[in-house]
CSV table of C-alpha atoms and ligand atoms in Angstrom, one decimal:
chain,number,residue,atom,x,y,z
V,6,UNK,CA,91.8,100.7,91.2
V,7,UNK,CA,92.7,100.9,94.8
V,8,UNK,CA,89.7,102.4,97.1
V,9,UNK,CA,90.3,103.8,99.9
V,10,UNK,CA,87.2,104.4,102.8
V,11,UNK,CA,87.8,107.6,104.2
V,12,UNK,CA,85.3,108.8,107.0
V,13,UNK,CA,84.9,109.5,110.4
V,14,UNK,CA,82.7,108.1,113.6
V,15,UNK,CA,82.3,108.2,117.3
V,16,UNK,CA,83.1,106.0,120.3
V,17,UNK,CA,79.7,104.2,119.6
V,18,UNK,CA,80.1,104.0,116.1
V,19,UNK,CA,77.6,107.2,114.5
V,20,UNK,CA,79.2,108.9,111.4
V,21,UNK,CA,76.3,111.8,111.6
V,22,UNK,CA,74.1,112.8,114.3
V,23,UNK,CA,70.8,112.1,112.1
V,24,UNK,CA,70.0,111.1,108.3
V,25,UNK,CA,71.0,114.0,106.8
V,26,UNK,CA,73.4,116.4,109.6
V,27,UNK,CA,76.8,117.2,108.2
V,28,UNK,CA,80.0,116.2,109.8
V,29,UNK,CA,80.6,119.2,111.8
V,30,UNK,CA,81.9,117.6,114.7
V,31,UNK,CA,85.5,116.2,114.1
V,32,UNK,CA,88.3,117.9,115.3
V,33,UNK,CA,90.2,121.0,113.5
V,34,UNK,CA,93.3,118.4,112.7
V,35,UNK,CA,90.4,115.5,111.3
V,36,UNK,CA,89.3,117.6,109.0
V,37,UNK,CA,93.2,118.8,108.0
V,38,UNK,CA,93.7,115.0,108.0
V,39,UNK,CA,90.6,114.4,105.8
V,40,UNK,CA,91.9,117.2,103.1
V,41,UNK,CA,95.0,115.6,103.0
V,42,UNK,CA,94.4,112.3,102.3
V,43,UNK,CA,91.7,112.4,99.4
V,44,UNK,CA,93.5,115.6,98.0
V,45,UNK,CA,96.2,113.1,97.3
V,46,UNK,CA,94.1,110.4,96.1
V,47,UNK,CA,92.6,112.8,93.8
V,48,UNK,CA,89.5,111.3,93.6
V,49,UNK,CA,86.3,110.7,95.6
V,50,UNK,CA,83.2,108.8,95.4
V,51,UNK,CA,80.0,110.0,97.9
V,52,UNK,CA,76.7,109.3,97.9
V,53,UNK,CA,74.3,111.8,97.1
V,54,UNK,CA,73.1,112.5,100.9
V,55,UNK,CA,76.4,112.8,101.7
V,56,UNK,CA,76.8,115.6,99.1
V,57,UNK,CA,73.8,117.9,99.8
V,58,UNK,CA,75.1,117.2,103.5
V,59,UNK,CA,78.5,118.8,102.3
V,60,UNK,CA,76.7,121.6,100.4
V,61,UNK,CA,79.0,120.9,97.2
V,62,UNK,CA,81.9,119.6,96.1
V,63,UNK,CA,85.2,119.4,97.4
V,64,UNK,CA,87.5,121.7,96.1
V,65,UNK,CA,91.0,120.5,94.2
V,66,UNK,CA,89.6,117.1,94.2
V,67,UNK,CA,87.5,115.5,91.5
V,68,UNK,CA,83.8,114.3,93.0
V,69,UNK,CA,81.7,111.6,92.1
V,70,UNK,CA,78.5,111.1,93.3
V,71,UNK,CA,76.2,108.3,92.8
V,72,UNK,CA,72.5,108.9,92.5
V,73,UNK,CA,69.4,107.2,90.6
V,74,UNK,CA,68.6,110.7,89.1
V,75,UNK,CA,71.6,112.7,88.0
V,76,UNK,CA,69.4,114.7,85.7
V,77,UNK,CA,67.7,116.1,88.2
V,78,UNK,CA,71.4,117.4,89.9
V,79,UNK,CA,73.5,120.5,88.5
V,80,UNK,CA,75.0,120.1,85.2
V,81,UNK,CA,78.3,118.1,85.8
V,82,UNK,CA,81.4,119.6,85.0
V,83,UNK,CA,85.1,118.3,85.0
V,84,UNK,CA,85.5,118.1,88.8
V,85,UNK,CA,81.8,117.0,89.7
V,86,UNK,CA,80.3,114.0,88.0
V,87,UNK,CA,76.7,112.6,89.2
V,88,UNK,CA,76.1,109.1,87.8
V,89,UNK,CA,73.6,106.1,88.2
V,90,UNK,CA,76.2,104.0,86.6
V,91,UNK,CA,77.2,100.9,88.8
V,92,UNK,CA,79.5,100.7,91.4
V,93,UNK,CA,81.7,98.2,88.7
V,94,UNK,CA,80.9,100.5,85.6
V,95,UNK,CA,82.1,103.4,87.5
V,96,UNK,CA,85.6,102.1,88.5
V,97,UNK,CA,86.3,100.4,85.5
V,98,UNK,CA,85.4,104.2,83.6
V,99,UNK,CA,88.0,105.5,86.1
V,100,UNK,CA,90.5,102.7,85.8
V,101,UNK,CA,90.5,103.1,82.2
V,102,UNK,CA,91.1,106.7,82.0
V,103,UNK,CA,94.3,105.9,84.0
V,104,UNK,CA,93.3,106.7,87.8
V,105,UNK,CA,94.9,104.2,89.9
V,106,UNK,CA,93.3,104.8,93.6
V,107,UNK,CA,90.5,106.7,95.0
V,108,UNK,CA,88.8,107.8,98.1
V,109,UNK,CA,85.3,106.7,99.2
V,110,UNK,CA,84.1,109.0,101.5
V,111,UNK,CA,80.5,107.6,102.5
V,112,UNK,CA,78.0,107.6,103.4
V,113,UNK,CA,77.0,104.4,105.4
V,114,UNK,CA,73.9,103.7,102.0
V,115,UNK,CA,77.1,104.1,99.1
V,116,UNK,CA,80.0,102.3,101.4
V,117,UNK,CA,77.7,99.5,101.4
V,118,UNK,CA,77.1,99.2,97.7
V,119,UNK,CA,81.1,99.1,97.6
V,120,UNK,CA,81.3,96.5,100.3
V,121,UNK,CA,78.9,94.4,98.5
V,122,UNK,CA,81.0,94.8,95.1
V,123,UNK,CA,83.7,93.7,97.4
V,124,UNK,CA,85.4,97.1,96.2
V,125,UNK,CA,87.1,98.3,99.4
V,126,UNK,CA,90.6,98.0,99.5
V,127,UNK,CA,91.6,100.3,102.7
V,128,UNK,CA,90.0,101.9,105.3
V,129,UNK,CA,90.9,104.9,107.4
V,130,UNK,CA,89.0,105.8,110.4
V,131,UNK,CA,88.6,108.6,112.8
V,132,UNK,CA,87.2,108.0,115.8
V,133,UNK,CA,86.5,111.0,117.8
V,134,UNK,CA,85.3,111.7,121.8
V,135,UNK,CA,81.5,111.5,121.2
V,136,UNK,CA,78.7,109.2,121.4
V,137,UNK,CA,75.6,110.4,119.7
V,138,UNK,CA,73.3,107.4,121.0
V,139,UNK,CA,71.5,107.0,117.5
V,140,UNK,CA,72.4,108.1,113.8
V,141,UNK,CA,73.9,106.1,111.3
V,142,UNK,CA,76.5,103.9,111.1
V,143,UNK,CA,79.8,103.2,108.7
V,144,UNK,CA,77.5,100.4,106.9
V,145,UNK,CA,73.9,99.8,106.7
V,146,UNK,CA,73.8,96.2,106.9
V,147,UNK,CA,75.3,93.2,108.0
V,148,UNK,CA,79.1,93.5,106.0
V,149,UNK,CA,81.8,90.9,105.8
V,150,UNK,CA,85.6,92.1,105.7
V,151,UNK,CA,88.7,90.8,106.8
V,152,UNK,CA,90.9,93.5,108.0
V,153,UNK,CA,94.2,93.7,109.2
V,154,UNK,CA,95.9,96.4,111.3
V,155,UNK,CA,98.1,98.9,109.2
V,156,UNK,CA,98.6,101.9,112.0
V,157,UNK,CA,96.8,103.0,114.4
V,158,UNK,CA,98.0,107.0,115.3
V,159,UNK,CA,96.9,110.0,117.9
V,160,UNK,CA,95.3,112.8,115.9
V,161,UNK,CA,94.6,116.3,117.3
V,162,UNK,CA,94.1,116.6,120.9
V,163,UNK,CA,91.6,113.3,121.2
V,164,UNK,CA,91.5,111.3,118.4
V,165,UNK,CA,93.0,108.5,116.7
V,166,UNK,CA,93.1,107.2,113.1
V,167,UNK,CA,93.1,103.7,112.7
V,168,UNK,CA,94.0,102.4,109.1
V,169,UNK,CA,93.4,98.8,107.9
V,170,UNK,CA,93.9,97.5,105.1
V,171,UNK,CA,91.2,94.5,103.6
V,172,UNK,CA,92.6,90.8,103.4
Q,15,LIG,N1,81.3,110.7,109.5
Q,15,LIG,C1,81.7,110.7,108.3
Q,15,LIG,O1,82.8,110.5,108.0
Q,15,LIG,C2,80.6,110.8,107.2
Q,15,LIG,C3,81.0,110.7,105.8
Q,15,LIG,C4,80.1,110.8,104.9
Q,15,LIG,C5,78.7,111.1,105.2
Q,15,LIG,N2,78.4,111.2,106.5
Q,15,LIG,C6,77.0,111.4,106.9
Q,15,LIG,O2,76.2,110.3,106.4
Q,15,LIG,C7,74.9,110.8,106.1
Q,15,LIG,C8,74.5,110.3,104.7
Q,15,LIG,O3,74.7,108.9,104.6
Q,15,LIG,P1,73.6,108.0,103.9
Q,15,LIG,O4,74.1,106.6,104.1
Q,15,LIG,O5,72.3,108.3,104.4
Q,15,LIG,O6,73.7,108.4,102.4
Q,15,LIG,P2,74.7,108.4,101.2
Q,15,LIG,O7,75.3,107.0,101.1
Q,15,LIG,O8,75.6,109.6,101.3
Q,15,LIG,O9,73.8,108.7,100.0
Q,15,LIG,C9,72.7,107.8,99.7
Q,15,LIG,C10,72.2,108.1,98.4
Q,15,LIG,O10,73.2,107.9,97.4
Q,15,LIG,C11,72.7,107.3,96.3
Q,15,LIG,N3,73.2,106.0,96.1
Q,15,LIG,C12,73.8,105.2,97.1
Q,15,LIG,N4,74.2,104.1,96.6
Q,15,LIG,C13,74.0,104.1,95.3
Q,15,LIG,C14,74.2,103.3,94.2
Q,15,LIG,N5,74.7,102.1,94.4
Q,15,LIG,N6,73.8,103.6,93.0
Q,15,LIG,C15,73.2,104.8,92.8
Q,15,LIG,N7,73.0,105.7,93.8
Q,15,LIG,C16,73.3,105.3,95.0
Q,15,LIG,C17,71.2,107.4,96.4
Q,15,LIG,O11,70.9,108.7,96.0
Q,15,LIG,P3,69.5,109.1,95.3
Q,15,LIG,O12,68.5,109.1,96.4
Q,15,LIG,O13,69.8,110.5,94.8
Q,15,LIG,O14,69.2,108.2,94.2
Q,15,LIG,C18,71.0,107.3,97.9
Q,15,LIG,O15,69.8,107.8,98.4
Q,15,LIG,C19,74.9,112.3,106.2
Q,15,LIG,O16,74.4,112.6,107.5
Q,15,LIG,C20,76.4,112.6,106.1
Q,15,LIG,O17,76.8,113.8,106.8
Q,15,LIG,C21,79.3,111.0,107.5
């Protein structure tokens, strides 16, 4: 299964102002750009800070998110999934139930879990006109990928996507 990274930082590299702040700071055609793209993968994968950040799932898309306690989340239903399962046990579920690609949309703690399973097969990022100065970052810890340049193109009035695709 093909994953995608899907996520959004600033000029110095922040993808949240603090720990826990949602990503309310990208531009109107970033987040059209965001809905896009994993609507048509189908599929996402977030970490479980990154979904109380969101407030809930994403609509039209189905969401998986990783946790050491799903029983103490919501019931899942057939669009929201929380799991302790392994980053490997996970996409081969998936795989086997015939999903070919999906997006991984962060946070910096779950990106690097798929890092380390050397799981990431694309990434797509925004970077948009802010510093922040602290706040976390795409990956955790020190990570290892060989990326070459796919397209790099102007979004909104001041930002850019940059997609790469891992070697
Ligand atoms: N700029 C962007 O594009 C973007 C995108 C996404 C998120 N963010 C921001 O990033 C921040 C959250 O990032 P984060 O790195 O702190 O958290 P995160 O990766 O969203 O979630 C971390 C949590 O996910 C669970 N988890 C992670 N890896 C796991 C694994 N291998 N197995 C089982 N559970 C696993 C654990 O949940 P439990 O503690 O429940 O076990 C862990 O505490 C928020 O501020 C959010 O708004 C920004």
């Amino acid at each position: 299964m093909r994953i995608v990274l899907v996520m959004a930082q600033t000029l110095d590299g922040r993808i949240a102002r603090g720990p826990d702040d949602p990503v309310d700071w990208t531009e109107a055609a970033d987040k059209a750009h965001f809905s896009a793209l994993t609507r048509r993968l189908g599929l996402v994968f977030m970490g479980s800070s990154t979904f109380d950040a969101m407030g809930g799932p994403l609509p039209f898309r189905k969401n998986v998110v990783f946790t050491r306690f799903p029983e103490r989340r919501p019931p899942s239903s057939e669009d929201l999934l929380f799991t302790s399962e392994t980053v490997e046990t996970v996409l081969e579920r998936f795989a086997e139930a015939g999903y070919k690609e999906a997006a991984l949309i962060g946070g910096g703690r779950l990106n690097g879990a798929f890092a380390r399973a050397g799981r990431i097969d694309a990434v797509f990022v925004t970077l948009s006109p802010l510093f922040f100065g602290e706040g976390p970052t795409l990956f955790p810890e020190d990570i290892a990928m060989d990326l070459k340049l796919v397209d790099v193109s102007p979004l909104g009035e001041n930002s850019l996507v940059l997609h790469y695709r891992v070697a």
